[in-house]
Coordinates of C-alpha atoms in Angstrom, one line a residue:
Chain I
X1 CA 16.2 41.1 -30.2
X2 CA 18.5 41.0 -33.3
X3 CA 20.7 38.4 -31.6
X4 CA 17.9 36.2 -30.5
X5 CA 16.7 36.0 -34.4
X6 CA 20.2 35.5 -35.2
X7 CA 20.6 32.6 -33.2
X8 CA 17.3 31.5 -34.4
X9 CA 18.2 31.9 -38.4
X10 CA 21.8 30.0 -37.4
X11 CA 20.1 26.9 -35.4
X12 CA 18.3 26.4 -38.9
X13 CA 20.9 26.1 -40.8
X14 CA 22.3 23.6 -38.8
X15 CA 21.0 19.8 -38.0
X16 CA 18.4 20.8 -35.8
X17 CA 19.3 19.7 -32.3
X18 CA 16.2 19.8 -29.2
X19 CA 18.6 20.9 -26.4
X20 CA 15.8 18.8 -24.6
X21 CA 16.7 15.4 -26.0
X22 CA 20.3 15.5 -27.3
X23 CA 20.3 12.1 -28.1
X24 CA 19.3 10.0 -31.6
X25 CA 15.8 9.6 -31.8
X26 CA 15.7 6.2 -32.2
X27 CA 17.3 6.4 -28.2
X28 CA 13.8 8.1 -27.5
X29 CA 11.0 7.6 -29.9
X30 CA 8.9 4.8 -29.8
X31 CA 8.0 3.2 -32.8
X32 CA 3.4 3.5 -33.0
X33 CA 1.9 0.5 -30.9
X34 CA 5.1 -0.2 -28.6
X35 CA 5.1 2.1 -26.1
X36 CA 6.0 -0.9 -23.5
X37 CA 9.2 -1.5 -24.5
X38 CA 12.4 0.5 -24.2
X39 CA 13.0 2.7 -27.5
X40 CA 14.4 0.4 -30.2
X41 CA 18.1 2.2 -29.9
X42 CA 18.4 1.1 -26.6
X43 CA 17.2 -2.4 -27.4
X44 CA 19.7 -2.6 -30.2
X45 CA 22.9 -1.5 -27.6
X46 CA 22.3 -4.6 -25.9
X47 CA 24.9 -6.9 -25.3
X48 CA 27.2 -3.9 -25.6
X49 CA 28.0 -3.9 -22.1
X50 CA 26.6 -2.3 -18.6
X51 CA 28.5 1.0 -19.1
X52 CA 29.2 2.1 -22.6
X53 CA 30.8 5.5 -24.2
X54 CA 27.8 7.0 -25.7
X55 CA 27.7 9.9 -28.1
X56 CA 25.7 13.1 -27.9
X57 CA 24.3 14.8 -30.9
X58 CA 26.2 17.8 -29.9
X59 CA 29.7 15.6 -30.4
X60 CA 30.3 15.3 -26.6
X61 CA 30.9 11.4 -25.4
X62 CA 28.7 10.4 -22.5
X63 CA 28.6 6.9 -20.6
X64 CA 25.6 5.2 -20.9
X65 CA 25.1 2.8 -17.6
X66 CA 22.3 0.3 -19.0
X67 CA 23.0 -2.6 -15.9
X68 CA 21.2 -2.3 -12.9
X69 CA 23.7 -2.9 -10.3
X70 CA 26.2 -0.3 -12.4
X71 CA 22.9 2.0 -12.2
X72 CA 23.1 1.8 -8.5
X73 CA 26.5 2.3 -8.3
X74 CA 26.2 5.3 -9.7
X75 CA 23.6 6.7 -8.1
X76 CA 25.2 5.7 -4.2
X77 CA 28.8 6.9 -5.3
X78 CA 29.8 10.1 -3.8
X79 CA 32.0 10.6 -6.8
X80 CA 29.3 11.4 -8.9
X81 CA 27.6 14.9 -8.5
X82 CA 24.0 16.0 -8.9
X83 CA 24.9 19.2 -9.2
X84 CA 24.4 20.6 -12.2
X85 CA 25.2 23.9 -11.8
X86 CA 29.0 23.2 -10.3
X87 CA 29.8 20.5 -12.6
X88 CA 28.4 21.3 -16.2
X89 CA 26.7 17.9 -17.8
X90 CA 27.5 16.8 -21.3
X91 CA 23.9 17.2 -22.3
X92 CA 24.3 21.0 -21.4
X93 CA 27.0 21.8 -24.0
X94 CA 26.4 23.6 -27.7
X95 CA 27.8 21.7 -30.6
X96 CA 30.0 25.1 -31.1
X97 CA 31.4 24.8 -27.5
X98 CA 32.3 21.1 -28.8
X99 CA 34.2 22.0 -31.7
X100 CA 35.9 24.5 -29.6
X101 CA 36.9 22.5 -26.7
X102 CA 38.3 19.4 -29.6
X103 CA 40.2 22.1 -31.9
X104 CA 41.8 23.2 -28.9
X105 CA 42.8 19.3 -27.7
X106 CA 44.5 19.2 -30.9
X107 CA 46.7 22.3 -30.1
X108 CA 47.6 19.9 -27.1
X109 CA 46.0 21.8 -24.5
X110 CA 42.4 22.2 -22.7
X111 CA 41.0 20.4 -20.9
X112 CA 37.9 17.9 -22.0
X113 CA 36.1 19.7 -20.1
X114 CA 35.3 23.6 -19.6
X115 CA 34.7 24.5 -15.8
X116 CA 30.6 25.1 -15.3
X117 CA 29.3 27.8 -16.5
X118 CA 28.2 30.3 -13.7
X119 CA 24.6 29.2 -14.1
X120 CA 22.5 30.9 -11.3
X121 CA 21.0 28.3 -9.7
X122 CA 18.2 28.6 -7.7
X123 CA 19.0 28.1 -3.8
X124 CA 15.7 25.9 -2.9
X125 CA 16.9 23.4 -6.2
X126 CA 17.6 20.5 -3.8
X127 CA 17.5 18.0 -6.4
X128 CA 20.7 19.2 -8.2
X129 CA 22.7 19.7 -5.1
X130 CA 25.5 17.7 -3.2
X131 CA 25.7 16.7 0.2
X132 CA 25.7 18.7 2.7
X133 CA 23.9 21.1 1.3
X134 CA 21.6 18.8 -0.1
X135 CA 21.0 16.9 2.9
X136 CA 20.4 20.2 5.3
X137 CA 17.0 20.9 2.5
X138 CA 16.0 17.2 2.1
X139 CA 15.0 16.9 5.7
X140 CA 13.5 19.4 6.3
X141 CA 10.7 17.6 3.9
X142 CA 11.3 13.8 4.8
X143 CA 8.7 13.8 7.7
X144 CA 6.2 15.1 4.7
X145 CA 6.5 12.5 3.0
X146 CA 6.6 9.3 5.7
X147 CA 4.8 6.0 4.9
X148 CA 2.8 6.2 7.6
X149 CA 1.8 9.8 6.6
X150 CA 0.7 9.1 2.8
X151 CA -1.1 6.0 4.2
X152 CA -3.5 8.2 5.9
X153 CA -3.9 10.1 2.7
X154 CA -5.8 7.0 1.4
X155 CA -9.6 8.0 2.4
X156 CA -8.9 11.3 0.5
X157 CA -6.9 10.1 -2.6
X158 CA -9.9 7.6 -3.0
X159 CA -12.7 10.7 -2.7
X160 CA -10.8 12.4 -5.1
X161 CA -10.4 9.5 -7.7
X162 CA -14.1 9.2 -7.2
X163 CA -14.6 12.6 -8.0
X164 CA -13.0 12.7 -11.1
X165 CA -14.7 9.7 -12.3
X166 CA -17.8 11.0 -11.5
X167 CA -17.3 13.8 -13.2
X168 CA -16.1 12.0 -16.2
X169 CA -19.7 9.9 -16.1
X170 CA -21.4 13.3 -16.1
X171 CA -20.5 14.4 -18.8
X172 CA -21.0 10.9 -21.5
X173 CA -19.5 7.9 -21.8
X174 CA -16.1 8.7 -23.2
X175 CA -12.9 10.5 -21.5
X176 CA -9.6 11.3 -22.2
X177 CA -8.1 10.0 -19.5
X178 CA -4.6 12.0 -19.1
X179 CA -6.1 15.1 -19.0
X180 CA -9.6 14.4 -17.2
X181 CA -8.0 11.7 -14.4
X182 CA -4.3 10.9 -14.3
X183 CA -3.4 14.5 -14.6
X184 CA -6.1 15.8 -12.1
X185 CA -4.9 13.2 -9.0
X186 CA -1.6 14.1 -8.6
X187 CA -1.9 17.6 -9.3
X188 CA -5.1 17.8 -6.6
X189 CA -3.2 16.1 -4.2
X190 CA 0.2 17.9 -4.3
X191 CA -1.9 21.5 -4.2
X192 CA -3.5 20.5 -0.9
X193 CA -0.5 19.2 0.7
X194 CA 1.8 22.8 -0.3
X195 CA -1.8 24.4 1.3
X196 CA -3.1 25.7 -1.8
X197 CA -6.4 27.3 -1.5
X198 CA -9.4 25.6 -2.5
X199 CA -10.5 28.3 -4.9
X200 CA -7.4 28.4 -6.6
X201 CA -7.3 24.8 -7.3
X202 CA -8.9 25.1 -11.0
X203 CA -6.0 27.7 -12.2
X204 CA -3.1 25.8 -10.4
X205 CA -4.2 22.6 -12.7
X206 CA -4.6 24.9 -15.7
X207 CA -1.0 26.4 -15.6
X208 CA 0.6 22.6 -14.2
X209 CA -0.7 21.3 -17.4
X210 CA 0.8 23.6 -20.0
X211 CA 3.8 22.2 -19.2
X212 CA 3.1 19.1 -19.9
X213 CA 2.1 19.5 -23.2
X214 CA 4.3 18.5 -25.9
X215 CA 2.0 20.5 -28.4
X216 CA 2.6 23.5 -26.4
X217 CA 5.1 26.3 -28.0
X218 CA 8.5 27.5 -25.8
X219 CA 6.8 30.5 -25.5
X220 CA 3.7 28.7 -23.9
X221 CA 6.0 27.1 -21.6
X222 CA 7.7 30.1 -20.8
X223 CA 5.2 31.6 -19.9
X224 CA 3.5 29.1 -17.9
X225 CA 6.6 28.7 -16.1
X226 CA 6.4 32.6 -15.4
X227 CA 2.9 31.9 -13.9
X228 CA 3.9 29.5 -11.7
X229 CA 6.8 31.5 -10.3
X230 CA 4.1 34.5 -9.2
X231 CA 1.6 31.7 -8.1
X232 CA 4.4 30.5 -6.1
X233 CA 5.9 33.3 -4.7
X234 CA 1.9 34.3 -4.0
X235 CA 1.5 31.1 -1.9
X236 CA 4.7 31.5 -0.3
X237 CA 3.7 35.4 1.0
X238 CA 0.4 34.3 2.2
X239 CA 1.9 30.9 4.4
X240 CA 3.8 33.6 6.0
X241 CA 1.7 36.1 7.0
X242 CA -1.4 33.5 7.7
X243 CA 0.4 30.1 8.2
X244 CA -1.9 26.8 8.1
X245 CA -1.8 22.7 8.2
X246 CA 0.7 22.2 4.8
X247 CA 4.0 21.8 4.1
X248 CA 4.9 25.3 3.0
X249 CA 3.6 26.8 6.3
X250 CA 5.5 24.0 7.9
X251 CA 8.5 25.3 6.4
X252 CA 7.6 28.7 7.6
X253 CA 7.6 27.9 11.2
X254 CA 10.7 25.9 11.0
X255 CA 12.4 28.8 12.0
X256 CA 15.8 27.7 12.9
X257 CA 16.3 26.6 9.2
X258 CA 15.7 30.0 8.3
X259 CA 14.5 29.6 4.9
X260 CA 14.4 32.8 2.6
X261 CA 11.2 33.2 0.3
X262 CA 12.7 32.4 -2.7
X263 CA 14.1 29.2 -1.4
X264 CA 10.6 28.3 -0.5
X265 CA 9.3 29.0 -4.0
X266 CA 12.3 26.7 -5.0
X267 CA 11.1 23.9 -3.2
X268 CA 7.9 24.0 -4.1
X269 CA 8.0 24.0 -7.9
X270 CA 10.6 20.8 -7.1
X271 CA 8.2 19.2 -5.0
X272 CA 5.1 20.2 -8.0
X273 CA 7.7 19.4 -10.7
X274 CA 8.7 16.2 -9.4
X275 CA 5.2 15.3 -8.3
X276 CA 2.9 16.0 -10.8
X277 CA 3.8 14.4 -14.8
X278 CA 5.6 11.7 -13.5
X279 CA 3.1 10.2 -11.4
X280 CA 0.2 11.3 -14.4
X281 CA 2.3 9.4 -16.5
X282 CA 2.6 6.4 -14.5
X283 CA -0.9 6.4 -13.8
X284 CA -1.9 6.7 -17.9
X285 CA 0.7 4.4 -19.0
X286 CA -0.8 1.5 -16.1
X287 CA -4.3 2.0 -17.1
X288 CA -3.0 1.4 -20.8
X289 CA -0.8 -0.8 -20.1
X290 CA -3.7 -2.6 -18.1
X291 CA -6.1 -2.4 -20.9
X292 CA -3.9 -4.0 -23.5
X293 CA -3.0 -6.6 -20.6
X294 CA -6.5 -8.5 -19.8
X295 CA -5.0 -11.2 -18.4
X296 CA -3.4 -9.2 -15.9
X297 CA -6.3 -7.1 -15.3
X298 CA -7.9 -10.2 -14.6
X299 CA -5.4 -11.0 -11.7
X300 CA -5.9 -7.8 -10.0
X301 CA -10.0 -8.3 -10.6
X302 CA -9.4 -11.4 -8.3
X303 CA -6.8 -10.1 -6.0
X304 CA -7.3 -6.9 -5.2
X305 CA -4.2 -6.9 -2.9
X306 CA -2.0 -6.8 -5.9
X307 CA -2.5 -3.5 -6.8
X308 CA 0.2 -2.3 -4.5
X309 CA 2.1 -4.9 -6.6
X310 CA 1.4 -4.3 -9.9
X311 CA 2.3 -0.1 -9.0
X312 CA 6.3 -1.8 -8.1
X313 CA 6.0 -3.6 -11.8
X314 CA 4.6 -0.8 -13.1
X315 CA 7.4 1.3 -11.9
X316 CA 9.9 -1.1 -13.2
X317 CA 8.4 -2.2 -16.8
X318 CA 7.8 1.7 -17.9
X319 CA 10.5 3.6 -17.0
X320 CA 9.2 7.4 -16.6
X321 CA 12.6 9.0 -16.4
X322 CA 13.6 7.7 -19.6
X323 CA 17.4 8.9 -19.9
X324 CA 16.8 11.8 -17.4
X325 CA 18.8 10.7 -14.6
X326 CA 22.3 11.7 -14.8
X327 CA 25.6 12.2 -13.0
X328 CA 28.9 14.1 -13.3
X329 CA 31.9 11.9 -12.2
X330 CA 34.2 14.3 -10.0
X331 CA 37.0 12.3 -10.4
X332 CA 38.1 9.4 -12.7
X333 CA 35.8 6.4 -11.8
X334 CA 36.2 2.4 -13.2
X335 CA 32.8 1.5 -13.4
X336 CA 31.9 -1.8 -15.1
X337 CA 35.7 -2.1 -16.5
X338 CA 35.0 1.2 -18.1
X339 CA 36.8 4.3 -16.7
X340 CA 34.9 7.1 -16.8
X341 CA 37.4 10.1 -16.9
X342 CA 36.4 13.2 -14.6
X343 CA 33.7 15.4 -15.6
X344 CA 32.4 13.4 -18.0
X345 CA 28.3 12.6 -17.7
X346 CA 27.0 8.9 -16.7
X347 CA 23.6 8.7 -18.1
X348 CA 21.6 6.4 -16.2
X349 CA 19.6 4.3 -19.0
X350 CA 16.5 3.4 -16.5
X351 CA 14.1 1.6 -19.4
X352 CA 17.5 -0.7 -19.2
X353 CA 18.7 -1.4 -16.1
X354 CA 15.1 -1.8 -15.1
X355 CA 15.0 -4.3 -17.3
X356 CA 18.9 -6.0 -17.2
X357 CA 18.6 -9.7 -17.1
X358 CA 21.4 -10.4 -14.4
X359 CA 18.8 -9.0 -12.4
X360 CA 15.5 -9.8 -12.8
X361 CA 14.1 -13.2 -14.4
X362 CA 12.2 -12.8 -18.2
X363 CA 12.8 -8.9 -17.7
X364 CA 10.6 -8.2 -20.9
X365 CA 7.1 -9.4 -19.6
X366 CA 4.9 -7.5 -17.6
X367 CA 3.8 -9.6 -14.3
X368 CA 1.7 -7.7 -11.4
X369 CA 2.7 -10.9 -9.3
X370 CA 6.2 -10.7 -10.0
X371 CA 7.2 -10.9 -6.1
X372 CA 7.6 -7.5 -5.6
X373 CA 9.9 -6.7 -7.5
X374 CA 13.4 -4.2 -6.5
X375 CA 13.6 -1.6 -9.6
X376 CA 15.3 1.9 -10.1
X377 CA 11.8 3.8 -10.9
X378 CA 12.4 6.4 -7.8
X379 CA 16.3 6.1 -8.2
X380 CA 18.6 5.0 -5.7
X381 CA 21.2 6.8 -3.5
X382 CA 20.5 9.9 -1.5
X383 CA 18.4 11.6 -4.3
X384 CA 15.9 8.7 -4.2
X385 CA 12.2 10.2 -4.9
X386 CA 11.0 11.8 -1.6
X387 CA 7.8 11.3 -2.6
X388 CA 7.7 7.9 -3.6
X389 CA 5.1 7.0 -1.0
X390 CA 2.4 9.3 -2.5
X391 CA 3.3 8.2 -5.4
X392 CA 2.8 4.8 -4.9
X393 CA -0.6 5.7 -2.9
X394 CA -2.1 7.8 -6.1
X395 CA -1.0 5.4 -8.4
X396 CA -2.4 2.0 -6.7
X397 CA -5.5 3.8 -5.3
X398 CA -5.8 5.5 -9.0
X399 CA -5.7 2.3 -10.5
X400 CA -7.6 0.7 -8.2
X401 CA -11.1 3.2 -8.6
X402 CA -10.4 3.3 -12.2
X403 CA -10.5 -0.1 -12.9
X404 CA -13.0 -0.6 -10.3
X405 CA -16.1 2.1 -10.5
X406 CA -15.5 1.6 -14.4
X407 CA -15.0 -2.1 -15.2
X408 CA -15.3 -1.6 -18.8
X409 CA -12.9 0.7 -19.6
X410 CA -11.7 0.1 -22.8
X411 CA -9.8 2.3 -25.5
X412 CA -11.7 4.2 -28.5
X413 CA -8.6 4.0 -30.9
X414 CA -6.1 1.5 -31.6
X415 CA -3.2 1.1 -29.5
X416 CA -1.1 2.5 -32.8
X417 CA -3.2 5.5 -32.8
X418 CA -2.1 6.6 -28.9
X419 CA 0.3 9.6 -29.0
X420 CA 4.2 8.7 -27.1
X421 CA 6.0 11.3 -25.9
X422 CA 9.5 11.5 -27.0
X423 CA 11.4 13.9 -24.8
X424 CA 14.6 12.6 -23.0
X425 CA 13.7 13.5 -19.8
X426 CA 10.3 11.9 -19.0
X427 CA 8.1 8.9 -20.5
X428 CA 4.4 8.6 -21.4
X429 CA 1.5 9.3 -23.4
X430 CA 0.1 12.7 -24.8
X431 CA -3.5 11.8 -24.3
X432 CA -5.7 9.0 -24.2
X433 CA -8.6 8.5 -25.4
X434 CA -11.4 5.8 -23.4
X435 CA -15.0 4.9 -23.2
X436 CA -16.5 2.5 -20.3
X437 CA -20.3 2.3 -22.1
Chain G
X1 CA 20.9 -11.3 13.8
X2 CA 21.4 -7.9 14.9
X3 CA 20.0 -4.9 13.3
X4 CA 22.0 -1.8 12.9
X5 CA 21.2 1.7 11.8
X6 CA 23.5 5.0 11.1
X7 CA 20.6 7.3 11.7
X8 CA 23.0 10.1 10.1
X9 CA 23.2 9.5 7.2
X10 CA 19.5 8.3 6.5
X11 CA 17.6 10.0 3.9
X12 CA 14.0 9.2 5.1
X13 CA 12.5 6.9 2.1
X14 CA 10.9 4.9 4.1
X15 CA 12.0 1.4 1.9
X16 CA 12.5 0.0 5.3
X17 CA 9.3 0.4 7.0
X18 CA 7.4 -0.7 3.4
X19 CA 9.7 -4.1 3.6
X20 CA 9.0 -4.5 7.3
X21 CA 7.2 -2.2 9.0
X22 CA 7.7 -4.5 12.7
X23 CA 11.1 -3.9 12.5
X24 CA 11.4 0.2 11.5
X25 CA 9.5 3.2 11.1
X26 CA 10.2 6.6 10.5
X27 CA 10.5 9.5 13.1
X28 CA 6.9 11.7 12.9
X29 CA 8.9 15.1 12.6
X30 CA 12.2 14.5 10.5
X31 CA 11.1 10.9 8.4
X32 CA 14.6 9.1 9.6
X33 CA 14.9 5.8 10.4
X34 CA 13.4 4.5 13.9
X35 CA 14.6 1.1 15.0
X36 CA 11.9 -0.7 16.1
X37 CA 13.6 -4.3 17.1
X38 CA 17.1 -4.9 16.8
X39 CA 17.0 -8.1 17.2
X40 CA 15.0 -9.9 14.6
X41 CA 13.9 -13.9 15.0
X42 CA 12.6 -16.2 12.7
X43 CA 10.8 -15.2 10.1
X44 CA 11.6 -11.6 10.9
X45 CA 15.2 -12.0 9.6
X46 CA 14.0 -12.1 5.8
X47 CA 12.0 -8.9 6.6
X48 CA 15.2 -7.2 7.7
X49 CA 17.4 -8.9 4.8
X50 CA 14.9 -7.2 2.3
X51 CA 15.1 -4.2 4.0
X52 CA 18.7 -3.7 3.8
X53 CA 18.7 -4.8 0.4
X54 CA 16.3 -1.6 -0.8
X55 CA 18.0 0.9 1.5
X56 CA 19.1 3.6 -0.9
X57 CA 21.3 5.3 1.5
X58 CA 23.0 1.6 2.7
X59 CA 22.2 2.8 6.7
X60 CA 21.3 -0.8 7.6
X61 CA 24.0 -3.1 8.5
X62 CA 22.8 -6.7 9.8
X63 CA 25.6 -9.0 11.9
X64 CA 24.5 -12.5 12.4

């Protein structure tokens, strides 16, 4: 305990640093009324080239990769490692650690780099491991998660959009959409397909939410996190002894792949990790985005076919994964005409290289009939979003009800007024706030 | 043109069968790549083209 509050007493005395967002704040934080457009510290690196040395708060050098074919480079190259356990990631050091690893460089020895930490990772992570590994875990989930199998999610997705609308009109004539529809979708969805039961569908949606809070405490967090973890491991010890139609039980029965429980309760706070905010995000930032937008509301009104189109721009004009994607090189890589020495961290700037103007034509303005446009929203290479089929159904069939069964949906405060959250990892708004009378 | 796949080293995103869903689909157990028609005509080919294009793990090769 008395080293916890030491630590604590010593972080004040420093520059703060949010070990969640080790970057400058203007990298970040949007400025009130923009929350379209990439923070203004990215904006201002333009023109600075596709792959540029970028520095951490905590004195480590990064490479920021802001051009979309240098972002999918990265991403496809075997040289650069998910695995953040193995290889330790710039945004992982302490500023101490820092200052330790330079003053030793200047006795002429150590490397940049300390070896990883032996972090315990947990063994179901999939997302942070390599191939092979990585590849035995991801299919084991790939026929989940097959176009043809999320399209026959639609009649379901559309009952529960309904649903939540409904209940929405029960209760007045305002909402706050995050947490009472874009939140609710995705989460709904995800707890049916890991075979949640039905009764504990309300306290699954409770604890997913926490999470998501950027008013919530660490300690909230924490222990929301802990919650999960026992609701897990719960869900996980009932599919085995009374295995149904879902994905864990699916995973139960596969036998030959011989899953241990807490691999199981690995992957399925990925799959409700990955799922859930990103997708609630998407969906609040499109309805505002299609709000402030009437002109190309008004092009969906006539074409309802473009909804699956305007979910591709969507995914390219708001990058979610703000600077959350990264990468360890695991040997020296030229990328761009920059090297990129071994062990050092690419950061994949997605609000960038979504919008680099080698690639796409007037990258800056929001089109839903932009001819279906190629962007890095799900990633690329062999950690591209498994889910991105859902995601794409909940977020054009959300849309689609929204706008629909409440045509006048409109916001109650100015745009300057809606809350942005700033962490590094992922992209959206706190709440917001609607009426449709 | 010919269509190609390296099954192997798929990773089941299914970019292919949302560019053109004639020429791939996705196996119903494991999600990897079916080839539906390896030998695309007409307006097929741009189908294919697009399909390649989005592939995130680069399994599709086309030979003209």
């Amino acid at each position: 305990m008395s080293m916890d509050s030491a630590q604590t007493e010593e972080a004040v005395e420093r520059p703060p640093i949010d070990f969640r967002r080790p970057v400058a704040a203007d990298m970040v934080e949007h400025p009130p009324g923009c929350p379209f457009d990439p923070a203004p510290g990215m904006v201002a690196r333009r023109g600075q080239g596709a792959v540029q040395p970028f520095q951490l708060l905590t004195g480590m050098t990064a490479y920021l990769v802001t051009g979309f074919a240098e972002s999918r480079s990265v991403l496809a190259d075997p040289r650069f490692s998910a695995d953040k356990f193995r290889n330790r990631e710039a945004t992982s050091f302490r500023p101490e650690e820092v200052a330790a690893m330079g003053a030793a460089a200047e006795r002429g020895g150590c490397p940049v780099v300390s070896p990883a930490d032996a972090a315990p990772r947990g063994d179901g992570y999939f997302i942070f491991m390599d191939p092979p590994e990585h590849t035995r875990l991801r299919r084991l989930l790939t026929g989940h998660f097959t176009v043809r199998r999320m399209q026959k999610l639609e009649s379901r997705l559309r009952e529960i959009a309904a649903e939540q609308i409904e209940a929405m009109r029960a209760a007045g004539t305002e909402a706050e959409l995050i947490r009472d529809y874009a939140l609710p979708i995705p989460s709904l969805m995800i707890s049916e397909l890991l075979g949640v039961d039905p009764d504990d569908r309300d306290h699954f949606q409770e604890f997913t939410s926490v999470g998501t809070n950027v008013e919530a405490t660490e300690e909230e967090r924490m222990a929301a996190s802990a919650v999960q973890q026992r609701f897990m491991r719960k869900l996980v010890a009932d599919k085995r002894a009374d295995p149904g139609e879902d994905i864990i039980s699916d995973l139960v029965r596969a036998t030959d792949a011989g899953l241990t429980d807490a691999q199981l309760v690995d992957i399925a706070i990925v799959l409700l990790g990955a799922g859930h905010e990103t997708t609630a995000n998407l969906l609040g930032l499109g309805a505002l985005a299609l709000m402030t937008h009437p002109d190309q509301l008004a092009a969906l009104r006539a074409d309802r076919e473009l909804f699956d189109n305007c979910v591709e721009e969507l995914l390219r004009f708001m990058s979610i994964a703000q600077l959350g994607v990264t990468r360890i090189a695991t040997e020296d890589v030229t990328l761009g005409g920059v090297e990129i020495p071994a062990g050092a961290t690419a950061i994949v700037a997605m609000p960038e290289a979504n919008r680099d103007p080698q690639h796409f034509t007037d990258p800056d303005r929001f089109d839903v009939t932009r001819p279906r446009p190629s962007h890095l929203g799900f990633g690329h290479g062999v950690h591209q979003c498994l889910g991105q089929q859902l995601a794409r159904m909940e977020l054009s069939i959300g849309l689609e009800e929204l706008f629909t069964r409440l045509p006048g949906l409109r916001l109650t405060v100015p745009l300057e007024e809606i809350q942005i959250k700033t962490e590094m990892l992922i992209f959206g708004v706190q709440s917001l706030p609607v009426t449709w009378a | 043109m010919r269509i190609g796949v390296d099954g192997d080293a798929c990773i089941g995103a299914g970019q292919c069968v949302l560019a053109a869903p004639d020429l791939f689909d996705q196996d119903e157990d494991d999600g990897l790549v079916r080839l539906l028609e390896p030998a695309p005509t007409g307006a097929q080919e741009s189908g294919a083209r697009a399909a390649a294009a989005a592939c995130p793990a680069s399994v599709i090769t086309l030979r003209d």
